[in-house]
Structures are given as structure tokens and as C-alpha cells.
Amino acid sequence: MSERLVTMLSTETIAARVKELGAQITRDYAGRSLVLVGVLKGSFIFAADLARQIDLPLRIDFLGVRSYGEGTESTGVVQIVNDLSKPIEGEDVILVEDIVDTGLTVAHLMDLFRTRRPASVKVCSLLHKPARARVSVNIDYLGFTIEDKFVVGYGLDFAEKYRNLPYVGVIERS
Ligand code: IMP
Ligand code: MG
């Protein structure tokens, strides 16, 4: 069985959209400062690119979660493997995700964050797969809505592989 990658979102398409999201966030939070919280590992590339498109004072932090085993189905259990380095009390926070699939991870993280009393929390996700939603989550800043295919690249993995692809692709087996 051979595997090949088919491009879904090119490097240029992603860069243009990330620039727009950064500009929108810059406008919406004008005069304020922000904390971007990247959800590891999947959002590390998106968070790095997005941060450079936001023209505001900001702090960046990361939260390590594990919601999948080696497979491609959500277990529904979200485990925090690495917590934030500083409190977010009183801060304007944007949670930066690679993809909202079932929605379970973001829903869980929003509940957790609210207990820490930030001034506000919004969600920014590069991708959304609405076909697989199990809980409804509000995505304040969304890059792209995609069809129900398992995607890799630009931070997203399949069993830890392909995170370094500079575009988002679909694995096709034949
Ligand atoms: P959710 O909890 O089902 O919304 O998904 C949470 C996590 O599953 C995301 O942050 C991704 O890391 C991973 N995930 C979901 N769909 C995909 C995919 O198509 N490719 C790679 N990872 C995915
Ligand atoms: Mg992930």
C-alpha cells in the first residue's frame, strides 16, 4: 500500500488567511494587550505565524494536551500534559488551536480557563471540521472550514508524523 499527500491548503493560501486573522485580531484588541495560548503540539506553527501578524503587545504561552492516542479518533478524554507557565487572571486570552474536530478539546479547555478568571477568552482555530462536531463550540476567529478528511501538515500530525509539512494535506492510500 502506498501513501501520497494531496495538498488541501497551500502555503500561500494559509499565509494569506493568517495575515487576515492577525489584522482582525489587531483591530479587535486595539489599545489592549493579549495572551496567546497555543495548544500543543498541533498549534505550534500556526501560533508562531499568527503571533507575527498581530501588531499589539502580547505574551505567548502554551498548554500541552493529549486527546488522541496513536489513532485518528478522539477519545473524548483531554489530558493536560503541560500547564501554562503563568496565571491568566485578569488577562485577555486567545486560545489558539490547530483544528476543531469533535470540539471536545476546546470545550474542555474553555471550561478550565474560565475557572482561572481571565478578563476574556476567545478561540482562534486554523481549521474547523463541522461534520464531526459532538459539542458545539464558538470559534471567534476561524481560518478555514474543511470537509471531513484527516489532514496533516502545518503542525498537524498523523502518529506524530508530517507536522513539518509547510502546507495542509490529505493522506491518500492506494
Ligand atoms: P477535537 O477534540 O476532536 O476537537 O480535536 C482535537 C485535536 O485532535 C486537535 O487539536 C488535533 O490535534 C486533533 N485532530 C483532529 N482532527 C485532526 C486531523 O484531521 N488531523 C490531525 N489532527 C487532528
Ligand atoms: Mg492536537
XYZ file of C-alpha atoms and ligand atoms in Angstrom:
198
model
C 0.000 0.000 0.000
C 1.463 3.379 -0.943
C 0.767 6.757 0.616
C 0.729 10.102 -1.105
C -0.056 13.584 0.059
C -2.565 15.747 -1.725
C -2.490 19.471 -0.994
C -5.677 20.832 0.555
C -4.415 24.303 1.580
C -1.222 25.628 0.049
C 1.476 27.534 1.927
C 0.388 30.753 0.174
C -3.310 30.236 0.924
C -2.570 29.650 4.597
C -0.208 32.647 4.837
C -2.799 34.992 3.313
C -5.509 33.837 5.727
C -3.207 34.025 8.777
C -2.371 37.588 7.800
C -6.092 38.456 7.682
C -6.735 36.834 11.065
C -3.821 38.761 12.590
C -5.144 42.037 11.189
C -8.630 41.309 12.520
C -7.302 40.483 15.999
C -5.138 43.623 15.920
C -8.245 45.731 15.189
C -10.478 43.967 17.721
C -7.997 44.297 20.596
C -6.644 47.756 19.723
C -5.259 49.517 22.790
C -5.130 46.286 24.811
C -2.555 43.599 25.371
C -3.091 39.917 24.830
C -2.084 36.452 25.904
C -1.999 33.934 23.060
C -2.247 30.395 24.361
C -1.173 27.799 21.817
C -2.455 24.267 22.308
C 0.465 21.893 21.800
C 1.600 20.271 19.826
C -0.635 20.878 16.826
C -0.813 24.675 17.005
C 2.893 25.444 17.320
C 3.374 26.564 13.722
C 0.045 28.411 13.447
C 0.654 30.200 16.778
C 4.142 31.280 15.665
C 2.875 32.632 12.347
C -0.226 34.260 13.849
C 1.782 35.994 16.604
C 3.902 37.674 13.924
C 0.777 39.050 12.220
C -0.596 40.695 15.375
C 0.611 44.230 15.915
C -0.089 44.507 19.663
C 1.873 43.888 22.838
C 1.385 40.222 23.630
C 2.610 37.355 25.684
C 2.676 33.833 24.369
C 2.152 30.714 26.403
C 1.478 27.083 25.609
C -0.676 24.358 27.009
C 0.132 20.739 26.268
C -2.881 18.468 25.838
C -3.393 14.961 24.683
C -6.788 13.956 23.352
C -5.802 11.216 20.948
C -3.836 8.017 21.138
C -1.956 6.984 18.037
C -5.181 6.723 16.049
C -7.394 9.288 14.386
C -10.466 9.140 16.638
C -10.989 11.410 19.619
C -11.144 9.518 22.890
C -13.182 12.331 24.428
C -10.682 12.483 27.260
C -8.495 15.568 27.361
C -5.388 15.245 29.447
C -3.254 18.276 30.351
C 0.347 17.204 29.915
C 1.900 20.663 30.287
C 0.187 23.582 32.022
C 0.541 27.335 31.394
C 3.714 28.940 32.708
C 1.865 31.907 34.322
C -1.632 32.733 35.649
C -4.109 34.298 33.196
C -6.259 36.045 35.804
C -7.434 39.441 34.513
C -5.901 38.876 31.056
C -7.451 38.934 27.592
C -6.734 35.443 26.306
C -6.968 33.909 22.844
C -6.805 30.144 22.723
C -5.011 29.125 19.524
C -5.912 25.702 18.119
C -4.875 23.825 15.003
C -8.297 22.268 14.384
C -11.705 21.943 15.995
C -12.928 18.475 15.141
C -15.331 16.944 17.693
C -14.999 20.176 19.717
C -14.258 18.233 22.898
C -10.779 19.687 23.404
C -11.817 23.322 23.035
C -14.947 22.855 25.157
C -12.873 21.304 27.926
C -10.183 24.000 27.748
C -12.748 26.821 27.804
C -14.248 25.342 30.991
C -10.802 25.040 32.540
C -9.804 28.576 31.571
C -12.955 30.147 32.982
C -12.052 28.793 36.424
C -8.872 30.882 36.229
C -10.764 34.178 35.894
C -9.288 35.806 32.785
C -10.847 39.136 31.668
C -11.933 37.371 28.447
C -11.271 34.202 26.447
C -11.748 33.791 22.711
C -10.946 30.928 20.380
C -8.874 31.124 17.222
C -8.621 27.943 15.165
C -6.885 27.418 11.851
C -9.324 24.682 10.796
C -12.857 23.517 11.573
C -14.425 20.205 10.583
C -18.121 20.823 11.356
C -19.163 17.368 10.101
C -17.675 15.748 13.197
C -18.904 18.113 15.922
C -20.004 16.377 19.134
C -20.327 19.520 21.212
C -20.938 22.982 19.873
C -18.117 25.449 20.380
C -17.945 29.045 19.305
C -14.895 29.806 17.157
C -14.300 33.567 17.233
C -11.528 33.565 14.643
C -11.521 30.794 12.046
C -9.054 30.164 9.239
C -10.850 27.574 7.100
C -13.835 25.248 7.266
C -12.830 21.894 5.769
C -14.595 18.711 4.769
C -14.423 15.558 6.837
C -10.950 14.324 5.901
C -7.989 13.610 8.132
C -5.446 16.329 7.416
C -1.765 16.701 8.217
C 0.922 19.352 7.984
C 1.420 22.913 9.239
C 1.628 21.476 12.754
C -0.954 18.700 12.410
C 0.222 15.120 12.655
C -0.687 11.560 11.957
C 1.002 9.468 14.686
C 3.496 12.351 15.200
C 4.486 12.442 11.524
C 4.045 15.242 8.967
C 3.932 18.210 11.394
C 6.736 19.883 9.449
C 4.950 19.981 6.078
C 4.635 23.651 5.083
C 1.064 23.129 3.808
C -2.086 21.235 4.861
C -2.560 17.970 3.008
C -4.617 14.811 2.960
C -3.014 11.363 3.031
C -4.312 9.168 0.235
C -3.646 5.476 0.266
C -3.732 3.303 -2.818
P -11.294 17.550 18.976
O -11.163 17.473 20.467
O -11.925 16.310 18.426
O -11.980 18.815 18.502
O -9.862 17.532 18.316
C -8.790 17.960 18.980
C -7.468 17.595 18.392
O -7.499 16.446 17.555
C -6.925 18.693 17.511
O -6.303 19.704 18.267
C -5.936 17.922 16.679
O -4.691 17.861 17.329
C -6.526 16.539 16.557
N -7.162 16.388 15.227
C -8.459 16.441 14.917
N -8.669 16.272 13.594
C -7.433 16.129 13.055
C -6.965 15.932 11.699
O -7.696 15.883 10.708
N -5.618 15.824 11.573
C -4.744 15.875 12.623
N -5.141 16.061 13.885
C -6.469 16.182 14.103
Mg -3.661 18.101 18.620
